[in-house]
Amino acid sequence: MDKKNALRAGAVVAGTTLMMLLMTSPVLAVTRDDGDDPGPGLTIGETLGLYVAAPLLLFAVIAGLVMVLDKSKKQPGV
């Protein structure tokens, strides 16, 4: 890729990023919508359990089932 195309691609990426940042309005996140009822927050333990432990446990269960239910023949010496 020559310098002109690289410069053009960089300008497009920078311009797109800048426009996306300017068009988002974090001020609107402060105001509450009608009917908004967020509820109580999660504790650190609940957050780690939900977003770390549960996916790891699910991965382990699926991997274990795949290994146990594997129907392929194991060839000795291969």
mmCIF file of C-alpha atoms in Angstrom:
data_model
loop_
_atom_site.group_PDB
_atom_site.id
_atom_site.type_symbol
_atom_site.label_atom_id
_atom_site.label_comp_id
_atom_site.label_asym_id
_atom_site.label_seq_id
_atom_site.Cartn_x
_atom_site.Cartn_y
_atom_site.Cartn_z
ATOM 1 C CA MET A 1 0.000 0.000 0.000
ATOM 2 C CA ASP A 2 1.517 3.303 -0.980
ATOM 3 C CA LYS A 3 1.663 6.386 1.236
ATOM 4 C CA LYS A 4 -1.237 8.151 -0.453
ATOM 5 C CA ASN A 5 -3.661 5.282 0.167
ATOM 6 C CA ALA A 6 -2.429 4.826 3.737
ATOM 7 C CA LEU A 7 -2.880 8.532 4.423
ATOM 8 C CA ARG A 8 -6.360 8.463 2.920
ATOM 9 C CA ALA A 9 -7.340 5.407 5.007
ATOM 10 C CA GLY A 10 -6.006 7.051 8.164
ATOM 11 C CA ALA A 11 -7.929 10.241 7.429
ATOM 12 C CA VAL A 12 -11.159 8.292 6.881
ATOM 13 C CA VAL A 13 -10.718 6.350 10.135
ATOM 14 C CA ALA A 14 -9.849 9.499 12.099
ATOM 15 C CA GLY A 15 -12.763 11.426 10.597
ATOM 16 C CA THR A 16 -15.228 8.631 11.259
ATOM 17 C CA THR A 17 -14.048 8.280 14.858
ATOM 18 C CA LEU A 18 -14.255 12.022 15.424
ATOM 19 C CA MET A 19 -17.769 12.230 13.987
ATOM 20 C CA MET A 20 -18.946 9.316 16.128
ATOM 21 C CA LEU A 21 -17.527 10.964 19.255
ATOM 22 C CA LEU A 22 -19.128 14.299 18.420
ATOM 23 C CA MET A 23 -22.525 12.784 17.634
ATOM 24 C CA THR A 24 -22.796 10.824 20.878
ATOM 25 C CA SER A 25 -24.220 12.848 23.684
ATOM 26 C CA PRO A 26 -23.191 11.707 27.150
ATOM 27 C CA VAL A 27 -25.285 14.528 28.624
ATOM 28 C CA LEU A 28 -28.427 12.577 27.775
ATOM 29 C CA ALA A 29 -27.245 9.686 29.943
ATOM 30 C CA VAL A 30 -27.784 11.812 33.050
ATOM 31 C CA THR A 31 -31.497 12.383 32.461
ATOM 32 C CA ARG A 32 -33.895 9.561 33.278
ATOM 33 C CA ASP A 33 -36.436 8.291 30.758
ATOM 34 C CA ASP A 34 -40.103 7.851 31.590
ATOM 35 C CA GLY A 35 -40.697 4.439 33.138
ATOM 36 C CA ASP A 36 -36.997 3.904 33.818
ATOM 37 C CA ASP A 37 -36.537 1.691 36.887
ATOM 38 C CA PRO A 38 -32.904 0.495 37.094
ATOM 39 C CA GLY A 39 -33.127 -1.489 40.332
ATOM 40 C CA PRO A 40 -30.295 -2.192 42.771
ATOM 41 C CA GLY A 41 -26.707 -2.617 41.599
ATOM 42 C CA LEU A 42 -24.635 -5.795 41.767
ATOM 43 C CA THR A 43 -22.010 -6.447 44.414
ATOM 44 C CA ILE A 44 -18.437 -7.324 43.418
ATOM 45 C CA GLY A 45 -19.070 -11.000 44.172
ATOM 46 C CA GLU A 46 -22.252 -11.078 42.091
ATOM 47 C CA THR A 47 -20.514 -9.316 39.210
ATOM 48 C CA LEU A 48 -17.554 -11.715 39.229
ATOM 49 C CA GLY A 49 -19.878 -14.692 39.520
ATOM 50 C CA LEU A 50 -22.057 -13.545 36.651
ATOM 51 C CA TYR A 51 -19.391 -12.364 34.222
ATOM 52 C CA VAL A 52 -16.399 -14.598 35.130
ATOM 53 C CA ALA A 53 -17.379 -17.742 37.024
ATOM 54 C CA ALA A 54 -20.582 -18.574 35.127
ATOM 55 C CA PRO A 55 -18.964 -18.415 31.641
ATOM 56 C CA LEU A 56 -15.970 -20.462 32.831
ATOM 57 C CA LEU A 57 -18.271 -23.057 34.370
ATOM 58 C CA LEU A 58 -20.385 -23.199 31.203
ATOM 59 C CA PHE A 59 -17.240 -23.603 29.090
ATOM 60 C CA ALA A 60 -16.004 -26.424 31.341
ATOM 61 C CA VAL A 61 -19.355 -28.243 31.162
ATOM 62 C CA ILE A 62 -19.516 -27.996 27.362
ATOM 63 C CA ALA A 63 -15.857 -29.067 26.966
ATOM 64 C CA GLY A 64 -16.420 -31.985 29.343
ATOM 65 C CA LEU A 65 -19.513 -33.127 27.450
ATOM 66 C CA VAL A 66 -17.649 -32.958 24.152
ATOM 67 C CA MET A 67 -14.782 -35.054 25.536
ATOM 68 C CA VAL A 68 -17.081 -37.624 27.178
ATOM 69 C CA LEU A 69 -19.442 -37.975 24.225
ATOM 70 C CA ASP A 70 -16.675 -38.083 21.582
ATOM 71 C CA LYS A 71 -17.447 -41.011 19.256
ATOM 72 C CA SER A 72 -14.227 -40.927 17.227
ATOM 73 C CA LYS A 73 -11.988 -43.979 17.450
ATOM 74 C CA LYS A 74 -8.646 -43.433 19.099
ATOM 75 C CA GLN A 75 -5.898 -45.042 17.044
ATOM 76 C CA PRO A 76 -3.000 -46.348 19.153
ATOM 77 C CA GLY A 77 0.396 -44.964 18.232
ATOM 78 C CA VAL A 78 -0.918 -41.966 16.323
#
